[in-house]
Short mmCIF file of C-alpha atoms in Angstrom, two decimals:
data_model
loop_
_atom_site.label_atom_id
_atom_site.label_comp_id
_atom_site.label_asym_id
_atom_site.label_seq_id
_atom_site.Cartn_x
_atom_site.Cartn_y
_atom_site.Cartn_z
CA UNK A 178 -0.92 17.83 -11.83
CA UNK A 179 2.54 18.39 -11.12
CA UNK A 180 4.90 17.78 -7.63
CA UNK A 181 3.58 18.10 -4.00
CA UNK A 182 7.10 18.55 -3.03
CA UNK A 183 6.18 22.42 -1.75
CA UNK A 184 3.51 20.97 0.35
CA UNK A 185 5.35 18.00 2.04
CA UNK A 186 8.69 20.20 2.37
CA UNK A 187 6.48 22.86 4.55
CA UNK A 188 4.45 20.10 6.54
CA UNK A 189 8.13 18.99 7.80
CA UNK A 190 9.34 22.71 8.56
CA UNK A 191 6.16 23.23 9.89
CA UNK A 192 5.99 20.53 12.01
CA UNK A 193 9.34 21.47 13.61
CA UNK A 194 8.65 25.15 14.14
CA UNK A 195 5.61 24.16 16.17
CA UNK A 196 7.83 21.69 18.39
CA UNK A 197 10.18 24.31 18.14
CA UNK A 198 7.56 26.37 19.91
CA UNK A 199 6.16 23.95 22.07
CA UNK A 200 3.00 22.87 19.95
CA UNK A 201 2.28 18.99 19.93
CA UNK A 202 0.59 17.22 18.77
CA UNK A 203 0.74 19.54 15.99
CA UNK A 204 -2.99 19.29 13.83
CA UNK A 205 -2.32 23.40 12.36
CA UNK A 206 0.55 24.04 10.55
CA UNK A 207 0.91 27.51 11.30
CA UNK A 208 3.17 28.51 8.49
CA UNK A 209 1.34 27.93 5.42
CA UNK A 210 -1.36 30.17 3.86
CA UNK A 211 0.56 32.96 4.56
CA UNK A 212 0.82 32.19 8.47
CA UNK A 213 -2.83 31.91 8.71
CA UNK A 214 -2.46 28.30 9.27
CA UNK A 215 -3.83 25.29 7.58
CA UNK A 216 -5.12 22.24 9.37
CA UNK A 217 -4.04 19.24 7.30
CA UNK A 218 -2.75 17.50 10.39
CA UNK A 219 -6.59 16.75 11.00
CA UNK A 220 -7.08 14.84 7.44
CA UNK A 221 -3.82 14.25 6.54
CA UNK A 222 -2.01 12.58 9.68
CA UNK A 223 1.74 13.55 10.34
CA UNK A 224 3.23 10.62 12.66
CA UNK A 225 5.90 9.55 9.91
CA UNK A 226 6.54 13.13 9.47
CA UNK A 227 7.92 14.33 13.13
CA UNK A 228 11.27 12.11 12.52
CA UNK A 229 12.54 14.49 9.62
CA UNK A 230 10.88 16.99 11.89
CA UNK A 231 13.29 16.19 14.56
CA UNK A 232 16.44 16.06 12.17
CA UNK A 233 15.66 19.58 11.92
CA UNK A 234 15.24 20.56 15.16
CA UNK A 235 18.80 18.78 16.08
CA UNK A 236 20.42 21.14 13.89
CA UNK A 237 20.13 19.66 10.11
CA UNK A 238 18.95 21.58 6.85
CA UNK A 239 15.29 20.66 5.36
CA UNK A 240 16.88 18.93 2.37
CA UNK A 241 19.37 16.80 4.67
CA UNK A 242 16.49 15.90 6.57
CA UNK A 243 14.05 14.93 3.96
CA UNK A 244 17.05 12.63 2.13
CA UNK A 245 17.68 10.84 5.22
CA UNK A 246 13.55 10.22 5.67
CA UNK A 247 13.09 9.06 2.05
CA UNK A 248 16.43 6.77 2.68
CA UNK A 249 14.82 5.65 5.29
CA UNK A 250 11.23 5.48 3.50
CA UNK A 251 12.59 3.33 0.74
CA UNK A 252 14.50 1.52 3.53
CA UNK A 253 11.24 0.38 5.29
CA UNK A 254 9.65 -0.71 2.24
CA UNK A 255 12.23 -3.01 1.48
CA UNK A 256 11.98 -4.67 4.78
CA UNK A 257 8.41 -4.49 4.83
CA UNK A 258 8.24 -6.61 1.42
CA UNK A 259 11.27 -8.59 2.09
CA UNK A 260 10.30 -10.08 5.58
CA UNK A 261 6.75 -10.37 4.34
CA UNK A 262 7.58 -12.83 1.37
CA UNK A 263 9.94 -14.58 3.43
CA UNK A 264 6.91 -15.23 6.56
CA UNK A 265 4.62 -16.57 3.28
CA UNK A 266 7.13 -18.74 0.95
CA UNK A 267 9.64 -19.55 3.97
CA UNK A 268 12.53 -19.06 1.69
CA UNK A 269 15.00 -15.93 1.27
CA UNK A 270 15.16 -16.54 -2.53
CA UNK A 271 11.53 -15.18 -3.10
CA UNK A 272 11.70 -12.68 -0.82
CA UNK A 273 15.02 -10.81 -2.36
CA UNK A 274 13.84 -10.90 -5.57
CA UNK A 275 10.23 -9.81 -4.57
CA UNK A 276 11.67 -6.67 -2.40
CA UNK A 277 14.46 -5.93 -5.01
CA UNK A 278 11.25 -5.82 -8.45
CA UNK A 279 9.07 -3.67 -5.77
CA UNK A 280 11.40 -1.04 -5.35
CA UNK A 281 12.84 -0.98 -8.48
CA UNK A 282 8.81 -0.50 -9.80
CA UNK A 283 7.29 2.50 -10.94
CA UNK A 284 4.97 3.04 -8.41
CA UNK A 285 7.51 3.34 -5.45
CA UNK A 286 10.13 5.52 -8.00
CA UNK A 287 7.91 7.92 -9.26
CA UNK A 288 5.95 8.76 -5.94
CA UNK A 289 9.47 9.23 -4.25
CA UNK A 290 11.20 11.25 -6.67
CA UNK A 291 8.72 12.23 -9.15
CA UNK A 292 5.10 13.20 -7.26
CA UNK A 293 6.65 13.42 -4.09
CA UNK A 294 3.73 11.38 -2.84
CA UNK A 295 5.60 11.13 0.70
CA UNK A 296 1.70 9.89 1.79
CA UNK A 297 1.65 7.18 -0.86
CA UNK A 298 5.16 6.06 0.28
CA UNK A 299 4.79 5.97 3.72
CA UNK A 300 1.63 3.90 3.46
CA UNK A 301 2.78 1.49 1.27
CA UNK A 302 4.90 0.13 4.00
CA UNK A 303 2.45 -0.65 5.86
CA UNK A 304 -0.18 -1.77 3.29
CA UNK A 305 2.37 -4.53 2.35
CA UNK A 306 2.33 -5.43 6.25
CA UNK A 307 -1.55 -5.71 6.20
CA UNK A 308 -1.85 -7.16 2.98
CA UNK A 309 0.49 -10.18 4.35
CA UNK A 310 -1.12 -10.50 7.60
CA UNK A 311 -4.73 -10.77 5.62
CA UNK A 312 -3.13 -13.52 3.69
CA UNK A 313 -1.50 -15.42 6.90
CA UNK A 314 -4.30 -14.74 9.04
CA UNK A 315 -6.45 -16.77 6.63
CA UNK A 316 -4.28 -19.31 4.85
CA UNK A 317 -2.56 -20.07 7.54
CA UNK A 318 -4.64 -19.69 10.67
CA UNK A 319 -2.07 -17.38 12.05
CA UNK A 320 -2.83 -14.43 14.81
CA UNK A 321 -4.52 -11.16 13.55
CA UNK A 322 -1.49 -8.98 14.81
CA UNK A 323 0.33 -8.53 11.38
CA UNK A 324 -3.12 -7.63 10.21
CA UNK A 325 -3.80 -5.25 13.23
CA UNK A 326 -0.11 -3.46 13.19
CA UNK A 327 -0.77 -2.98 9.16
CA UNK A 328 -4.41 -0.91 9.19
CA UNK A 329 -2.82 0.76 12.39
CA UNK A 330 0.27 2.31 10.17
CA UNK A 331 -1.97 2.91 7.45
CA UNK A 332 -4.45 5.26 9.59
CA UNK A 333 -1.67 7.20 10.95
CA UNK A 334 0.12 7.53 7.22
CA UNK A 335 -2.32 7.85 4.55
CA UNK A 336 -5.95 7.27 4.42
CA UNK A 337 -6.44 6.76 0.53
CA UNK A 338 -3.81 3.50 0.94
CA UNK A 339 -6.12 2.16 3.79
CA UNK A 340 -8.85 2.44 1.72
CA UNK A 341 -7.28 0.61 -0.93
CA UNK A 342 -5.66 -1.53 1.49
CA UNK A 343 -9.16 -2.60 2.69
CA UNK A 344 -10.66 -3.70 -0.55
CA UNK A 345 -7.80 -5.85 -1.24
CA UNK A 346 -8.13 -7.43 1.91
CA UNK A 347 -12.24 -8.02 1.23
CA UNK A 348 -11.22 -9.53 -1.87
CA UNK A 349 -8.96 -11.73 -0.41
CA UNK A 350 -11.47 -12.68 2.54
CA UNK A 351 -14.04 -13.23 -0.42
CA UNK A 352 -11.52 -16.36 -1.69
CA UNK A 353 -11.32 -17.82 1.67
CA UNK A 354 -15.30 -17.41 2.54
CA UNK A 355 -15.24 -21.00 2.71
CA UNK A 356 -12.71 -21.26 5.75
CA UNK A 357 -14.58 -18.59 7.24
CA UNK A 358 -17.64 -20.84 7.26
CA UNK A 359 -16.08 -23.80 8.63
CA UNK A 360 -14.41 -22.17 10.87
CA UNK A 361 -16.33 -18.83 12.45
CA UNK A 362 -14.17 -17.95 15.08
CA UNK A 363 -12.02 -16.32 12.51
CA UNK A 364 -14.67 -13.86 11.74
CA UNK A 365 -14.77 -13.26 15.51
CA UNK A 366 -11.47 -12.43 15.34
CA UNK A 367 -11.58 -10.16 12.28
CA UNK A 368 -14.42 -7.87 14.15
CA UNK A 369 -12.16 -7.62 17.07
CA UNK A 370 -9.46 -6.76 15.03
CA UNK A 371 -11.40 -3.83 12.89
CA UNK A 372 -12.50 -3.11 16.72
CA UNK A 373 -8.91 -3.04 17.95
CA UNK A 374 -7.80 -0.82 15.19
CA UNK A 375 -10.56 1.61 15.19
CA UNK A 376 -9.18 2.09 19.08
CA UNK A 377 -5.89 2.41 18.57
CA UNK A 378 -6.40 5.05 15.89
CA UNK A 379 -9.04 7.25 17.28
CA UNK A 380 -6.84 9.72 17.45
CA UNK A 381 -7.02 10.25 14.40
CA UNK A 382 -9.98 9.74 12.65
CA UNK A 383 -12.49 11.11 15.69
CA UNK A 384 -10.87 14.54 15.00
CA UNK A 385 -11.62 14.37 11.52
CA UNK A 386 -14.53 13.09 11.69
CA UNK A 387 -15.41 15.99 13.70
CA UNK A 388 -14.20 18.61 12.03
CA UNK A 389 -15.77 17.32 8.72
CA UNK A 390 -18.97 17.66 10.01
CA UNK A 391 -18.06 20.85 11.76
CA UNK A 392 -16.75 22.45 8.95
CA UNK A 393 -19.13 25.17 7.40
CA UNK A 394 -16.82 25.90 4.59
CA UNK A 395 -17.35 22.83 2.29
CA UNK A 396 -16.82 22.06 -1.30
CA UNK A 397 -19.31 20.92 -3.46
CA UNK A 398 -18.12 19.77 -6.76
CA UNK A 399 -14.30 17.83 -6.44
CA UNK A 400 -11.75 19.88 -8.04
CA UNK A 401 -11.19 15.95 -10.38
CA UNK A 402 -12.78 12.85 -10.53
CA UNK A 403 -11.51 9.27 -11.41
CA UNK A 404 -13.59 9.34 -14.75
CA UNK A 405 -11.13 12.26 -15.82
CA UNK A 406 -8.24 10.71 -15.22
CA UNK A 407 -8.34 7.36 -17.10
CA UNK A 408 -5.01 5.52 -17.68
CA UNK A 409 -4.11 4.02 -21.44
CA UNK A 410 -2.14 0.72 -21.88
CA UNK A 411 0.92 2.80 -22.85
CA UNK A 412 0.47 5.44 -20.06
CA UNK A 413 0.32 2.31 -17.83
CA UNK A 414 3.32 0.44 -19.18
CA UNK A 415 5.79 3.46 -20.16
CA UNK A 416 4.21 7.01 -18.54
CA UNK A 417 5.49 8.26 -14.91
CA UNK A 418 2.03 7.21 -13.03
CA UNK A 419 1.91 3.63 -14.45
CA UNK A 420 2.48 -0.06 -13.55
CA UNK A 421 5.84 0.31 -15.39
CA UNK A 422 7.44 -2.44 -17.75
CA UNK A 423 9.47 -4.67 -14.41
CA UNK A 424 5.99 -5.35 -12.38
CA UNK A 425 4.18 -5.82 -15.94
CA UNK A 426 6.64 -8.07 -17.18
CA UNK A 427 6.20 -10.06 -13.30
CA UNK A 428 2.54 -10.11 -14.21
CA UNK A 429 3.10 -12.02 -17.02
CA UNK A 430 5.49 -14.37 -15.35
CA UNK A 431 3.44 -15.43 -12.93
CA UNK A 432 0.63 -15.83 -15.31
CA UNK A 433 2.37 -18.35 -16.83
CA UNK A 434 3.77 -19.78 -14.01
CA UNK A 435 0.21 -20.56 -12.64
CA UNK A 436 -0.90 -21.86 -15.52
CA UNK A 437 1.77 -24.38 -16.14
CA UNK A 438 2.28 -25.08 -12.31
CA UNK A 439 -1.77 -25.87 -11.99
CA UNK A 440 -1.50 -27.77 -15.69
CA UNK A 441 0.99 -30.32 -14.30
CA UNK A 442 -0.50 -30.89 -11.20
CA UNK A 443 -3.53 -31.67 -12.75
CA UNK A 444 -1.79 -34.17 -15.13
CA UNK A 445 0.03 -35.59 -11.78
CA UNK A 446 -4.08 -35.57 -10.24
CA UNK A 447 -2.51 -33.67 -7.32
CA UNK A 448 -4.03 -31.29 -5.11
CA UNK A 449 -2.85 -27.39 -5.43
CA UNK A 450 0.13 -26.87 -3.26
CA UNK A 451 -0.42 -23.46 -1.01
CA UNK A 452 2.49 -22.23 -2.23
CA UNK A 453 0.67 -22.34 -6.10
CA UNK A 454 -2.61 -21.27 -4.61
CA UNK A 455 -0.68 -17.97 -3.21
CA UNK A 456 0.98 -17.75 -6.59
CA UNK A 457 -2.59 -17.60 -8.50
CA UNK A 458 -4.47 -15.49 -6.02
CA UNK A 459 -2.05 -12.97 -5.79
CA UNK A 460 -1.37 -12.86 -9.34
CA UNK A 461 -5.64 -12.77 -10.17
CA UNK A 462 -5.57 -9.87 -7.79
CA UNK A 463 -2.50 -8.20 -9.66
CA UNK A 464 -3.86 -8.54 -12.74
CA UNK A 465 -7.47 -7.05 -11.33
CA UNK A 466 -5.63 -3.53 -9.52
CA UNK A 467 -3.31 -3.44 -13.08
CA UNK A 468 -6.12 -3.66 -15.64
CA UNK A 469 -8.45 -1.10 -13.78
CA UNK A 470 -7.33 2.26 -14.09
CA UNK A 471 -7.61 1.63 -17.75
CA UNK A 472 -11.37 0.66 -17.73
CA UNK A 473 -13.60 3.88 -17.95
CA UNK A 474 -17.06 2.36 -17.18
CA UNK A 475 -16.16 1.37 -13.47
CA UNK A 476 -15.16 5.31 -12.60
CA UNK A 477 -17.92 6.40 -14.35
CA UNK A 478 -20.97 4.82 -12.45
CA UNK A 479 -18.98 5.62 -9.20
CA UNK A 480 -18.53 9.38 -10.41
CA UNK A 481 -22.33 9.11 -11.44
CA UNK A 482 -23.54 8.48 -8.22
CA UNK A 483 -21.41 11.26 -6.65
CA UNK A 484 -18.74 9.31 -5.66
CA UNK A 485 -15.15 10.28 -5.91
CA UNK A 486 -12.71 8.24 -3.50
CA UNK A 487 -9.42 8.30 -4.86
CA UNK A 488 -9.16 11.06 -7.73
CA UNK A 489 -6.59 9.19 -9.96
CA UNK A 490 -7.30 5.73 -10.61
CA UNK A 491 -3.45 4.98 -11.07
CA UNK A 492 -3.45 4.87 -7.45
CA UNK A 493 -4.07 1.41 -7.82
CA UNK A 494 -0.91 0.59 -8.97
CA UNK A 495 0.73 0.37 -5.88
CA UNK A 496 -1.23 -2.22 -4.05
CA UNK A 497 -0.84 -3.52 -7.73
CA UNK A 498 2.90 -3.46 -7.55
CA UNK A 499 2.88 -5.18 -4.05
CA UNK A 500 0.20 -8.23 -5.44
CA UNK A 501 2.42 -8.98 -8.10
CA UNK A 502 5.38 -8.84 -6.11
CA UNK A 503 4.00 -11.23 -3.57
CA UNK A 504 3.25 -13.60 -6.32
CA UNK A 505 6.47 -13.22 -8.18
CA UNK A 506 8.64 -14.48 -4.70
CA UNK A 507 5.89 -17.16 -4.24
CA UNK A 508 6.84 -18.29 -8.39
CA UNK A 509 10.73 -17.78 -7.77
CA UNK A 510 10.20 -19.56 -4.62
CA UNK A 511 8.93 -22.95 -6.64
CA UNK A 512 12.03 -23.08 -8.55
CA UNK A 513 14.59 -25.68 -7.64
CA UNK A 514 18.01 -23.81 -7.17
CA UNK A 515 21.50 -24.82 -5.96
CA UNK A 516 22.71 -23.73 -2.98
CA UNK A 517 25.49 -21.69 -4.42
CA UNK A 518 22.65 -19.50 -6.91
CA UNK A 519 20.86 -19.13 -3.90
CA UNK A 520 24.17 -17.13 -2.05
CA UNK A 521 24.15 -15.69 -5.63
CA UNK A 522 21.05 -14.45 -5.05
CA UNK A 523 21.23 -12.89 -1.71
CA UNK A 524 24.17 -11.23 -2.73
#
């Protein structure tokens, strides 16, 4: 469907001739349609976008603006995935090589340079901050806030990748529904949390909420569904919009990392380290959010009962691509290094 680069570019200019003009917060770019206007700052939320904004505003071109943003963009999700690996395996070694195979993925190339999917990027720095703090909040009893910063970013970036971001996180609350029965208090928390968020976001999503039912002027057949846009094995492995070769080739890895890791410890009749039990849950996950854009029958019954959330199910490569980096630096993490290959490493 081609490059939303003309859309993106003019949400930025936009943005800054309404500052410029003393609009904000700015929820109608007045410079599209013709100068009409369009209001996609009341479904499509702009926060990310008024830093580029104000590049322009001090004096630098559109294109020098955007290349600093999507520096910064690719930047962010480095951290994001870095610093996250390192809070779950406790060791740099995992979390270099985890940030370095997310970056250098398919997902995070082709939506910077190749859709221009400046939503998708943006809220995949911030789905990698919620996916961790699910994880930690659960495995290892810690405080909600990770979680809570995470679904706050993704409200304010893109709402398809909290979405996403959410089922991931049921999934993962679905293999610790045990802990959550011995100990309930966590599910207190959790409600607060989704409380807390819901808050701190209103902004956003009580505009568009109104306006959606507001609206007169509605559509009532989507311009694509998932069911038309089914991925193949090669489209996933080789195409633009797949899971690409590096995070495919980590999928493997870690499937055979598991496999031997939980083999010997059953030989030893030892109990699953949590450092293995991150590796196989993340890696199950991975495997699920790789494997379904290429299954038709799932889109289908959703499209046949009028349901159309996401439009292209290769979407779900990037919380794919974050899963299976996650479990690669948990894998890399297990393996007994010198101290010198480590310093290789970080270098």
């Amino acid at each position: 469907y081609g490059s939303d680069q003309p859309y993106h570019l003019m949400r930025i200019y936009s943005l800054a001739n309404s500052i410029q003009n003393g609009i904000f917060p700015v929820k109608v770019h007045a410079l599209s349609c013709y100068g009409y206007g369009y209001a996609s700052g009341f479904f499509y939320s702009d926060a990310l976008l008024y830093f580029p904004a104000i590049l322009i505003i001090s004096g630098c071109s559109l294109t020098t603006a955007y290349k600093i943003f999507a520096f910064l963009l690719l930047s962010l999700n480095y951290a994001a995935m870095l610093f996250s690996v390192k809070r779950i395996t406790n060791k740099w070694s995992g979390a270099v090589f985890a940030a370095s195979l997310y970056i250098s993925g398919t997902s995070v190339i082709q939506s910077l340079y190749v859709d221009f999917a400046i939503g998708s990027i943006c809220g995949s720095i911030f789905m990698i901050i919620a996916i961790a703090g699910m994880y930690l909040f659960l495995a290892r009893d810690e405080s909600p806030l990770t979680l809570i910063l995470g679904f706050t970013g993704l409200f304010y970036t893109h709402t398809i990748s909290a979405i996403l971001t959410f089922t991931v996180c049921v999934l993962i609350l679905l293999f610790h529904i045990n802990y959550i029965k011995c100990k309930p208090y966590k599910l207190i928390q959790l409600i607060f949390s989704v409380i807390l968020v819901l808050t701190i976001s209103a902004s956003y999503w009580l505009p568009m909420l109104e306006q959606m039912k507001a609206q007169r002027l509605k559509y009532l057949t989507p311009w694509t569904t998932e069911s038309d846009n089914i991925s193949n094995l090669h489209a996933a492995l080789f195409g633009t919009r797949g899971i690409g070769l590096f995070i495919f080739g980590a999928l493997v890895f870690c499937f055979f990392t598991s496999l031997f890791l939980i083999s010997r410890s059953l030989q030893k009749k030892k109990s699953l380290t949590e450092n293995l039990y991150c590796i196989s849950v993340f890696t199950f996950l991975g495997g699920i959010y790789c494997f379904l854009p290429m299954l038709a029958t799932p889109w289908q019954l959703l499209n046949s009962h009028g349901m159309t959330l996401i439009q292209f199910p290769y979407r779900l490569y990037f919380p794919a691509a974050i899963l299976v980096a996650f479990a690669f630096g948990c894998a890399v993490s297990e393996i007994k290094l010198q101290p010198y290959n480590h310093k290789l490493m970080l270098v």
